[in-house]
Amino acid sequence: MKCEHCTRKVSGRGLASVPSRGKGEFHKLADAKIFLSDCLACDSCVTAEEGVQLSQQNAKDFFRVLNLNKKCDTSKHKVLVVSVCPQSLPYFAAKFNLSVTEASRRLCGFLKSLGVHYVFDTTIAADFSILESQKEFVRRYRQHSEEERTLPMLTSACPGWVRYAERVLGRPITAHLCTAKSPQQVMGSLVKDYFARQQVRGGFPICPGWSQRFGWATLSPKAGSKQTRMECWCSNLSPEKIFHVIVAPCYDKKLEALQEGSLPTLHGSRGTDCVLTSGEIAQIMEQGDLSVKDAAIDTLFGDLKEDKVTRHDGASSDGHLAHIFRHAAKELFNEDVEEVTYRALRNKDFQEVTLEKNGEVVLRFAVAYGFRNIQNMILKLKKGKFPYHFVEVLACAGGCLNGRGQAQTPEGHADKALLRQMEGIYADIPVRRPESSAHVQGLYQEWLEGINSPKAREVLHTTYQSQERGAHSLDIKW
């Protein structure tokens, strides 16, 4: 979607030469710089400096690190970690005619054949985002009054929507944003803080020569592997020595990576160094060697691998609404909700879910996808005529699966046939409730020093910047 104010392109999609890698040489790869029609965080909110930084978030940056790791200068070597969003996997499955499990293993094997050390799934980060959102909603519901209007709570997992709220709407709308960090932001902390700290206890695949610089010893090559395993005996892996890449379905995630504040535990390093869209990765795969050996997705817990692909309970997203609705129904009204029933209202991208007790609606939730629905929501909210307690807000019409970074035709339009196939694949992925993850509960204690600790608040929550805007902020026609 493109607003009428967006008449100037930030940049075109140029072509970038990627260094040769012998057999399966990569030729010309698109820089995937962002058009304002791609970027849903509009109204001139991308500064010139951010535009330059965005232009560097492409395959060239990824290959730059891969190539530096092959050089003899170990001071420039980095541990290369790629984290994949669950909404990207159906795209790879549909595009390459694979099951979602096969697609996951093929993608992991291909990335490791390039020189990536670890490939993670961001579902565990979404667990934290959802769990923290659940607690925050219950707190807001109990505190809400005419004097202190803490509702509705609006989700904060979509960077395009959050950017629009901060740069265009300002207060009082940003006061309704959930303070829980997005899955991408949480994943950055998991990789650059928790994962980095764990390396003192275990090992990670890396190139020979680092032992002299960082104090590692005990090289033990894996059978049949070109990589080596080096055990750490002296100190944690420094966050700045990790290059963390997110594979995501939309371009707005690139903006989010630039906005990520640095926690003290990250020593000035951003949680995410580079975001590549699913389409950019698919382009690299199409020009590479897909006959590589498949590999299971890694986990943050030593040599343990992800044995199956799971998702959260959303038709095309991480499913904040469904999980928060069930939690609130149980916590506030002692009602067990197994099946969440959606009712379409204005269109398929604006639907509501309600809970009735004694003939009265006690919970009224909604999903609002796409800026047409978002604008209507904001207008009603400002007029005091918005009856909802909670809204899952996503900038992309159709949700995350329909992100502009995947399922696009060469002309830049949504590939509807491919999207329908992706929706079917995503629906068939088993749902995992975040409360059921023993790993997450363990991380709360081991990494965050308790569920409601000051460190958990610092790592898992954020604040929002609001700019005072003119009266025409809501006059934009989407």
Short mmCIF file of C-alpha atoms in Angstrom, two decimals:
data_model
loop_
_atom_site.label_atom_id
_atom_site.label_comp_id
_atom_site.label_asym_id
_atom_site.label_seq_id
_atom_site.Cartn_x
_atom_site.Cartn_y
_atom_site.Cartn_z
CA MET A 1 0.00 0.00 0.00
CA LYS A 2 1.20 3.49 -0.80
CA CYS A 3 -0.18 6.71 0.62
CA GLU A 4 -0.82 9.76 -1.54
CA HIS A 5 2.01 11.63 0.17
CA CYS A 6 4.56 9.04 -1.00
CA THR A 7 5.43 10.54 -4.38
CA ARG A 8 9.19 10.16 -4.16
CA LYS A 9 11.13 6.92 -4.18
CA VAL A 10 13.80 6.54 -1.54
CA SER A 11 15.89 4.45 -3.89
CA GLY A 12 15.63 2.07 -6.79
CA ARG A 13 16.35 -1.59 -6.84
CA GLY A 14 19.84 -1.66 -8.26
CA LEU A 15 21.97 -4.69 -8.99
CA ALA A 16 24.92 -5.75 -6.93
CA SER A 17 27.81 -7.96 -7.95
CA VAL A 18 28.46 -10.66 -5.40
CA PRO A 19 31.98 -12.12 -5.31
CA SER A 20 32.49 -15.36 -7.18
CA ARG A 21 32.44 -18.55 -5.15
CA GLY A 22 33.64 -20.98 -7.80
CA LYS A 23 31.10 -23.61 -8.74
CA GLY A 24 27.61 -22.19 -8.39
CA GLU A 25 28.99 -18.68 -8.83
CA PHE A 26 26.57 -15.93 -7.85
CA HIS A 27 26.07 -13.39 -10.57
CA LYS A 28 23.97 -10.25 -10.18
CA LEU A 29 21.87 -10.03 -7.04
CA ALA A 30 19.39 -7.27 -6.35
CA ASP A 31 20.33 -4.85 -3.58
CA ALA A 32 16.63 -4.83 -2.62
CA LYS A 33 16.78 -1.22 -1.57
CA ILE A 34 13.39 -0.02 -0.49
CA PHE A 35 10.74 1.82 -2.50
CA LEU A 36 8.36 3.85 -0.39
CA SER A 37 5.67 1.65 -1.91
CA ASP A 38 7.42 -1.33 -0.28
CA CYS A 39 8.00 0.36 3.05
CA LEU A 40 4.82 0.62 5.05
CA ALA A 41 6.42 3.00 7.57
CA CYS A 42 5.72 6.02 5.41
CA ASP A 43 5.00 9.77 5.71
CA SER A 44 8.67 10.65 5.17
CA CYS A 45 9.78 8.87 8.34
CA VAL A 46 12.93 7.40 6.75
CA THR A 47 15.75 9.88 7.28
CA ALA A 48 18.63 10.31 4.85
CA GLU A 49 20.98 8.60 7.31
CA GLU A 50 18.59 5.69 7.72
CA GLY A 51 18.28 5.46 3.95
CA VAL A 52 22.04 4.96 3.67
CA GLN A 53 21.98 2.31 6.41
CA LEU A 54 19.05 0.55 4.74
CA SER A 55 20.94 0.41 1.46
CA GLN A 56 23.63 -1.61 3.26
CA GLN A 57 21.14 -4.24 4.47
CA ASN A 58 21.45 -6.58 1.52
CA ALA A 59 23.16 -9.70 0.26
CA LYS A 60 26.44 -7.84 -0.28
CA ASP A 61 26.75 -7.23 3.46
CA PHE A 62 26.07 -10.91 4.12
CA PHE A 63 28.71 -12.04 1.62
CA ARG A 64 31.16 -9.45 2.91
CA VAL A 65 31.19 -11.21 6.29
CA LEU A 66 31.36 -14.65 4.68
CA ASN A 67 34.39 -13.59 2.66
CA LEU A 68 36.13 -11.92 5.62
CA ASN A 69 35.83 -15.21 7.51
CA LYS A 70 37.90 -16.85 4.77
CA LYS A 71 40.74 -14.34 5.12
CA CYS A 72 43.81 -14.84 7.27
CA ASP A 73 43.17 -11.71 9.35
CA THR A 74 41.35 -13.33 12.27
CA SER A 75 40.67 -9.96 13.90
CA LYS A 76 37.90 -9.48 11.34
CA HIS A 77 36.37 -12.94 11.67
CA LYS A 78 32.85 -13.26 13.05
CA VAL A 79 30.56 -16.06 14.14
CA LEU A 80 27.79 -15.95 11.53
CA VAL A 81 24.30 -16.66 12.88
CA VAL A 82 21.09 -16.67 10.81
CA SER A 83 17.66 -16.65 12.47
CA VAL A 84 14.65 -17.54 10.32
CA CYS A 85 11.10 -16.26 10.93
CA PRO A 86 8.46 -19.03 10.83
CA GLN A 87 6.40 -17.07 8.26
CA SER A 88 9.30 -17.36 5.81
CA LEU A 89 9.37 -21.17 5.77
CA PRO A 90 6.06 -21.67 3.87
CA TYR A 91 7.47 -19.44 1.12
CA PHE A 92 10.54 -21.64 0.69
CA ALA A 93 8.38 -24.78 0.86
CA ALA A 94 5.99 -23.52 -1.83
CA LYS A 95 8.69 -22.06 -4.04
CA PHE A 96 10.87 -25.17 -4.07
CA ASN A 97 7.98 -27.70 -3.88
CA LEU A 98 8.99 -29.13 -0.51
CA SER A 99 7.27 -29.91 2.76
CA VAL A 100 7.85 -27.26 5.41
CA THR A 101 10.21 -29.61 7.29
CA GLU A 102 12.15 -30.34 4.10
CA ALA A 103 12.30 -26.62 3.34
CA SER A 104 13.65 -25.91 6.81
CA ARG A 105 16.39 -28.53 6.45
CA ARG A 106 17.23 -27.49 2.88
CA LEU A 107 17.55 -23.82 3.87
CA CYS A 108 19.71 -24.69 6.88
CA GLY A 109 21.97 -26.97 4.84
CA PHE A 110 22.35 -24.38 2.09
CA LEU A 111 23.24 -21.56 4.50
CA LYS A 112 25.81 -23.75 6.24
CA SER A 113 27.33 -24.69 2.89
CA LEU A 114 28.00 -20.96 2.39
CA GLY A 115 29.81 -20.68 5.72
CA VAL A 116 27.05 -19.84 8.21
CA HIS A 117 27.85 -21.33 11.60
CA TYR A 118 24.40 -21.48 13.18
CA VAL A 119 20.82 -21.35 11.87
CA PHE A 120 18.09 -20.70 14.45
CA ASP A 121 14.28 -20.48 14.41
CA THR A 122 12.78 -17.28 15.88
CA THR A 123 9.74 -19.10 17.33
CA ILE A 124 11.38 -19.17 20.76
CA ALA A 125 11.72 -15.37 20.64
CA ALA A 126 8.02 -15.07 19.77
CA ASP A 127 7.30 -17.21 22.86
CA PHE A 128 8.79 -14.49 25.05
CA SER A 129 7.02 -11.69 23.16
CA ILE A 130 3.63 -13.39 23.54
CA LEU A 131 4.09 -14.35 27.20
CA GLU A 132 5.09 -10.80 28.14
CA SER A 133 2.16 -9.40 26.14
CA GLN A 134 -0.22 -11.73 27.98
CA LYS A 135 0.87 -10.44 31.36
CA GLU A 136 0.75 -6.84 30.23
CA PHE A 137 -2.79 -7.15 28.88
CA VAL A 138 -4.11 -8.62 32.14
CA ARG A 139 -2.44 -5.81 34.08
CA ARG A 140 -3.88 -3.14 31.76
CA TYR A 141 -7.36 -4.69 31.91
CA ARG A 142 -7.35 -4.57 35.70
CA GLN A 143 -6.04 -1.01 35.81
CA HIS A 144 -8.32 0.42 33.11
CA SER A 145 -10.78 3.10 34.18
CA GLU A 146 -12.29 6.33 32.88
CA GLU A 147 -9.47 8.21 34.62
CA GLU A 148 -6.70 5.86 33.45
CA ARG A 149 -7.53 4.57 29.98
CA THR A 150 -4.99 1.79 29.50
CA LEU A 151 -7.10 -0.02 26.87
CA PRO A 152 -7.22 -0.97 24.10
CA MET A 153 -3.80 -2.56 24.04
CA LEU A 154 -2.33 -2.54 20.53
CA THR A 155 0.32 -5.08 19.54
CA SER A 156 3.88 -3.97 18.89
CA ALA A 157 5.31 -6.92 16.94
CA CYS A 158 4.96 -5.26 13.51
CA PRO A 159 7.71 -2.65 12.89
CA GLY A 160 5.82 -0.92 10.06
CA TRP A 161 2.85 -0.26 12.33
CA VAL A 162 5.02 0.79 15.27
CA ARG A 163 7.01 3.16 13.08
CA TYR A 164 3.79 4.73 11.80
CA ALA A 165 2.46 5.10 15.35
CA GLU A 166 5.65 6.74 16.60
CA ARG A 167 6.43 9.01 13.66
CA VAL A 168 2.92 9.93 12.48
CA LEU A 169 0.35 9.38 15.23
CA GLY A 170 2.34 10.13 18.38
CA ARG A 171 0.63 10.34 21.74
CA PRO A 172 -1.89 9.35 22.90
CA ILE A 173 -1.80 6.40 20.45
CA THR A 174 1.68 5.22 21.46
CA ALA A 175 0.46 4.95 25.06
CA HIS A 176 -1.70 2.04 23.88
CA LEU A 177 1.20 0.13 22.31
CA CYS A 178 2.20 -3.01 24.13
CA THR A 179 5.67 -2.55 25.62
CA ALA A 180 6.74 -6.15 24.94
CA LYS A 181 9.53 -6.29 22.38
CA SER A 182 8.97 -7.91 19.01
CA PRO A 183 10.26 -11.42 18.27
CA GLN A 184 13.09 -9.94 16.18
CA GLN A 185 14.24 -7.72 19.03
CA VAL A 186 14.08 -10.58 21.54
CA MET A 187 15.97 -12.87 19.16
CA GLY A 188 18.74 -10.30 18.94
CA SER A 189 19.19 -10.41 22.70
CA LEU A 190 19.00 -14.20 22.79
CA VAL A 191 21.77 -14.50 20.20
CA LYS A 192 24.04 -11.64 21.26
CA ASP A 193 23.62 -12.11 25.03
CA TYR A 194 22.44 -15.57 26.08
CA PHE A 195 23.97 -17.55 23.21
CA ALA A 196 27.24 -15.61 23.42
CA ARG A 197 27.52 -16.26 27.15
CA GLN A 198 26.94 -19.99 26.68
CA GLN A 199 30.05 -20.39 24.57
CA VAL A 200 32.21 -20.51 27.71
CA ARG A 201 30.48 -23.83 28.49
CA GLY A 202 30.55 -25.38 25.08
CA GLY A 203 31.94 -25.02 21.61
CA PHE A 204 30.90 -23.64 18.27
CA PRO A 205 32.04 -24.25 14.72
CA ILE A 206 34.59 -21.73 13.67
CA CYS A 207 37.66 -21.38 11.50
CA PRO A 208 41.17 -22.37 12.62
CA GLY A 209 43.35 -19.59 13.96
CA TRP A 210 40.99 -17.97 16.46
CA SER A 211 42.52 -19.82 19.40
CA GLN A 212 45.54 -17.50 19.43
CA ARG A 213 43.37 -14.39 19.52
CA PHE A 214 40.56 -15.44 21.87
CA GLY A 215 42.13 -18.19 23.95
CA TRP A 216 40.30 -21.16 22.46
CA ALA A 217 41.92 -24.54 22.28
CA THR A 218 41.16 -28.19 21.53
CA LEU A 219 40.43 -28.29 17.81
CA SER A 220 38.31 -31.31 16.98
CA PRO A 221 37.07 -31.47 13.36
CA LYS A 222 33.71 -33.10 12.83
CA ALA A 223 33.69 -36.17 10.65
CA GLY A 224 32.93 -35.25 7.05
CA SER A 225 32.80 -31.53 7.88
CA LYS A 226 34.96 -28.72 6.54
CA GLN A 227 34.41 -26.84 9.79
CA THR A 228 36.16 -27.40 13.07
CA ARG A 229 34.92 -27.34 16.64
CA MET A 230 36.90 -25.28 19.09
CA GLU A 231 36.29 -25.39 22.82
CA CYS A 232 36.28 -22.16 24.80
CA TRP A 233 38.04 -22.17 28.12
CA CYS A 234 38.66 -18.57 29.04
CA SER A 235 35.79 -16.15 28.39
CA ASN A 236 32.40 -15.58 26.81
CA LEU A 237 32.07 -14.82 23.13
CA SER A 238 31.90 -11.05 22.70
CA PRO A 239 28.60 -9.83 21.14
CA GLU A 240 30.43 -7.74 18.54
CA LYS A 241 32.11 -10.92 17.30
CA ILE A 242 28.72 -12.28 16.23
CA PHE A 243 27.13 -11.20 12.94
CA HIS A 244 23.42 -11.86 13.31
CA VAL A 245 21.19 -12.05 10.23
CA ILE A 246 17.38 -12.27 10.32
CA VAL A 247 15.47 -13.85 7.42
CA ALA A 248 12.03 -12.21 7.37
CA PRO A 249 9.00 -11.86 5.07
CA CYS A 250 8.96 -8.04 4.92
CA TYR A 251 11.21 -5.04 4.36
CA ASP A 252 10.07 -3.24 7.50
CA LYS A 253 12.20 -5.63 9.53
CA LYS A 254 15.23 -3.87 8.03
CA LEU A 255 14.01 -0.61 9.58
CA GLU A 256 13.44 -2.36 12.87
CA ALA A 257 17.02 -3.61 12.93
CA LEU A 258 18.26 -0.02 12.63
CA GLN A 259 16.04 1.10 15.50
CA GLU A 260 17.05 -1.62 17.93
CA GLY A 261 18.57 -0.03 21.00
CA SER A 262 21.68 -1.60 22.46
CA LEU A 263 21.40 -3.18 25.88
CA PRO A 264 24.35 -2.80 28.29
CA THR A 265 24.88 -6.56 28.02
CA LEU A 266 25.49 -6.20 24.26
CA HIS A 267 28.40 -3.76 24.70
CA GLY A 268 27.16 -1.31 22.07
CA SER A 269 26.31 -4.03 19.54
CA ARG A 270 22.89 -4.14 17.86
CA GLY A 271 20.91 -7.33 18.33
CA THR A 272 20.40 -7.71 14.56
CA ASP A 273 23.17 -6.72 12.16
CA CYS A 274 21.40 -7.42 8.89
CA VAL A 275 17.92 -8.39 7.68
CA LEU A 276 17.44 -10.27 4.43
CA THR A 277 13.97 -10.93 3.07
CA SER A 278 12.86 -14.42 2.14
CA GLY A 279 12.93 -13.30 -1.48
CA GLU A 280 16.56 -12.20 -1.23
CA ILE A 281 17.56 -15.55 0.27
CA ALA A 282 15.57 -17.43 -2.40
CA GLN A 283 17.42 -15.49 -5.08
CA ILE A 284 20.75 -16.54 -3.56
CA MET A 285 19.57 -20.15 -3.39
CA GLU A 286 18.44 -20.14 -7.03
CA GLN A 287 21.91 -19.04 -8.12
CA GLY A 288 23.67 -21.47 -5.80
CA ASP A 289 24.01 -25.22 -5.41
CA LEU A 290 20.81 -26.70 -4.00
CA SER A 291 22.23 -30.22 -4.01
CA VAL A 292 23.90 -29.57 -0.63
CA LYS A 293 23.30 -31.87 2.30
CA ASP A 294 20.22 -30.95 4.33
CA ALA A 295 20.73 -30.03 7.98
CA ALA A 296 18.50 -29.70 11.03
CA ILE A 297 17.88 -26.26 12.50
CA ASP A 298 20.12 -25.48 15.49
CA THR A 299 18.89 -24.48 18.92
CA LEU A 300 20.37 -22.18 21.56
CA PHE A 301 20.97 -25.20 23.77
CA GLY A 302 24.24 -26.86 22.79
CA ASP A 303 24.08 -29.70 20.28
CA LEU A 304 20.29 -30.07 20.59
CA LYS A 305 18.54 -29.71 17.21
CA GLU A 306 15.00 -28.68 16.26
CA ASP A 307 13.35 -32.00 15.40
CA LYS A 308 10.19 -30.45 13.93
CA VAL A 309 8.82 -27.14 12.72
CA THR A 310 6.18 -25.51 14.93
CA ARG A 311 4.32 -22.21 14.90
CA HIS A 312 2.02 -20.11 17.04
CA ASP A 313 -1.75 -19.93 16.66
CA GLY A 314 -2.17 -17.27 13.98
CA ALA A 315 -3.51 -17.76 10.47
CA SER A 316 -0.65 -15.73 8.95
CA SER A 317 1.20 -14.24 11.92
CA ASP A 318 2.67 -15.12 15.32
CA GLY A 319 -0.87 -15.23 16.69
CA HIS A 320 -0.68 -12.73 19.53
CA LEU A 321 -4.47 -12.37 19.58
CA ALA A 322 -5.29 -16.06 20.02
CA HIS A 323 -2.73 -16.66 22.75
CA ILE A 324 -3.53 -13.47 24.68
CA PHE A 325 -7.27 -14.08 24.36
CA ARG A 326 -7.01 -17.58 25.86
CA HIS A 327 -4.75 -16.36 28.67
CA ALA A 328 -7.00 -13.40 29.52
CA ALA A 329 -10.15 -15.56 29.48
CA LYS A 330 -8.59 -17.95 31.99
CA GLU A 331 -6.80 -15.39 34.15
CA LEU A 332 -9.61 -12.83 34.35
CA PHE A 333 -12.77 -14.95 34.08
CA ASN A 334 -11.63 -18.53 34.74
CA GLU A 335 -12.88 -19.55 31.29
CA ASP A 336 -11.04 -22.21 29.27
CA VAL A 337 -11.08 -21.37 25.56
CA GLU A 338 -9.87 -24.09 23.23
CA GLU A 339 -11.07 -22.83 19.85
CA VAL A 340 -10.80 -19.11 19.07
CA THR A 341 -13.61 -18.16 16.67
CA TYR A 342 -13.09 -15.15 14.39
CA ARG A 343 -15.94 -13.14 12.87
CA ALA A 344 -15.18 -11.02 9.79
CA LEU A 345 -16.60 -7.48 9.92
CA ARG A 346 -15.65 -4.82 7.36
CA ASN A 347 -13.43 -7.24 5.42
CA LYS A 348 -11.36 -10.38 5.91
CA ASP A 349 -8.54 -8.27 7.36
CA PHE A 350 -10.69 -6.85 10.15
CA GLN A 351 -12.14 -9.57 12.34
CA GLU A 352 -13.25 -9.78 15.94
CA VAL A 353 -13.25 -12.35 18.72
CA THR A 354 -15.48 -12.05 21.79
CA LEU A 355 -15.95 -13.76 25.13
CA GLU A 356 -19.40 -13.64 26.74
CA LYS A 357 -20.22 -14.36 30.36
CA ASN A 358 -23.74 -14.22 31.79
CA GLY A 359 -24.96 -12.70 28.54
CA GLU A 360 -22.42 -9.86 28.63
CA VAL A 361 -19.39 -9.41 26.35
CA VAL A 362 -16.44 -9.23 28.74
CA LEU A 363 -13.62 -9.48 26.20
CA ARG A 364 -13.71 -7.99 22.71
CA PHE A 365 -10.57 -8.50 20.61
CA ALA A 366 -9.86 -7.69 16.96
CA VAL A 367 -7.29 -8.11 14.22
CA ALA A 368 -6.61 -5.11 11.96
CA TYR A 369 -4.35 -5.86 9.00
CA GLY A 370 -3.37 -3.28 6.39
CA PHE A 371 -3.36 0.49 6.68
CA ARG A 372 -6.92 0.99 5.48
CA ASN A 373 -8.15 -0.89 8.54
CA ILE A 374 -5.52 0.74 10.76
CA GLN A 375 -6.66 4.21 9.74
CA ASN A 376 -10.30 3.40 10.49
CA MET A 377 -9.26 1.97 13.85
CA ILE A 378 -7.32 5.11 14.79
CA LEU A 379 -10.13 7.45 13.74
CA LYS A 380 -12.63 5.58 15.92
CA LEU A 381 -10.17 5.36 18.80
CA LYS A 382 -9.61 9.12 18.77
CA LYS A 383 -13.36 9.72 18.72
CA GLY A 384 -13.85 7.41 21.71
CA LYS A 385 -16.01 5.03 19.67
CA PHE A 386 -13.70 2.01 19.61
CA PRO A 387 -15.15 -0.87 21.70
CA TYR A 388 -12.17 -3.24 21.69
CA HIS A 389 -9.93 -4.25 24.56
CA PHE A 390 -7.11 -5.56 22.35
CA VAL A 391 -6.10 -5.34 18.69
CA GLU A 392 -3.50 -7.36 16.81
CA VAL A 393 -2.21 -4.77 14.32
CA LEU A 394 -0.16 -5.66 11.24
CA ALA A 395 0.81 -3.26 8.48
CA CYS A 396 0.55 -5.85 5.69
CA ALA A 397 -2.91 -6.68 4.38
CA GLY A 398 -3.21 -10.44 4.67
CA GLY A 399 -0.72 -10.59 7.54
CA CYS A 400 2.94 -11.57 7.69
CA LEU A 401 2.73 -14.29 5.04
CA ASN A 402 1.83 -11.53 2.58
CA GLY A 403 4.93 -9.47 3.42
CA ARG A 404 6.39 -7.59 0.47
CA GLY A 405 9.67 -9.47 0.84
CA GLN A 406 8.22 -12.75 -0.44
CA ALA A 407 5.54 -14.20 -2.73
CA GLN A 408 5.91 -11.37 -5.24
CA THR A 409 5.69 -11.57 -9.03
CA PRO A 410 8.56 -10.14 -11.14
CA GLU A 411 6.34 -7.07 -11.63
CA GLY A 412 6.18 -6.51 -7.86
CA HIS A 413 2.60 -7.66 -7.30
CA ALA A 414 1.43 -10.29 -4.82
CA ASP A 415 1.63 -13.80 -6.27
CA LYS A 416 -1.87 -14.84 -5.18
CA ALA A 417 -1.56 -18.47 -6.28
CA LEU A 418 1.70 -18.89 -4.36
CA LEU A 419 0.24 -17.09 -1.37
CA ARG A 420 -2.75 -19.44 -1.21
CA GLN A 421 -0.36 -22.38 -1.30
CA MET A 422 1.69 -20.80 1.52
CA GLU A 423 -1.42 -20.27 3.64
CA GLY A 424 -2.28 -23.97 3.34
CA ILE A 425 1.27 -24.98 4.27
CA TYR A 426 1.33 -22.62 7.26
CA ALA A 427 -2.05 -23.88 8.51
CA ASP A 428 -0.72 -27.45 8.55
CA ILE A 429 2.26 -26.62 10.79
CA PRO A 430 1.63 -27.89 14.36
CA VAL A 431 0.76 -25.14 16.85
CA ARG A 432 2.84 -24.77 20.00
CA ARG A 433 1.61 -22.70 22.90
CA PRO A 434 4.37 -20.56 24.44
CA GLU A 435 3.44 -21.69 27.96
CA SER A 436 4.38 -25.26 27.03
CA SER A 437 8.04 -24.53 26.33
CA ALA A 438 10.29 -25.85 29.09
CA HIS A 439 13.23 -24.09 27.42
CA VAL A 440 11.51 -20.71 27.77
CA GLN A 441 10.73 -21.29 31.44
CA GLY A 442 14.34 -22.31 31.99
CA LEU A 443 15.61 -19.19 30.22
CA TYR A 444 13.49 -16.97 32.45
CA GLN A 445 15.39 -18.36 35.43
CA GLU A 446 18.87 -18.92 34.02
CA TRP A 447 19.15 -15.93 31.67
CA LEU A 448 16.70 -13.35 32.99
CA GLU A 449 16.98 -14.01 36.74
CA GLY A 450 13.25 -14.65 37.15
CA ILE A 451 9.97 -14.07 35.34
CA ASN A 452 9.30 -10.57 36.69
CA SER A 453 12.88 -9.55 37.42
CA PRO A 454 14.39 -6.14 36.55
CA LYS A 455 16.54 -7.87 33.94
CA ALA A 456 13.48 -9.45 32.30
CA ARG A 457 11.89 -6.01 32.14
CA GLU A 458 15.02 -4.49 30.62
CA VAL A 459 15.57 -7.24 28.03
CA LEU A 460 11.97 -7.98 27.02
CA HIS A 461 10.31 -4.54 27.11
CA THR A 462 10.81 -1.23 25.36
CA THR A 463 9.63 2.40 25.33
CA TYR A 464 8.36 4.45 22.39
CA GLN A 465 9.39 7.77 20.93
CA SER A 466 6.55 10.10 20.00
CA GLN A 467 6.77 13.09 17.71
CA GLU A 468 4.24 15.88 17.74
CA ARG A 469 2.69 15.92 14.29
CA GLY A 470 0.32 18.25 12.49
CA ALA A 471 -3.43 17.89 12.29
CA HIS A 472 -3.20 16.17 8.92
CA SER A 473 -1.55 12.98 10.18
CA LEU A 474 -4.83 11.08 9.89
CA ASP A 475 -5.80 12.60 6.55
CA ILE A 476 -3.57 10.23 4.60
CA LYS A 477 -5.63 8.09 2.20
CA TRP A 478 -4.42 4.48 1.95
#
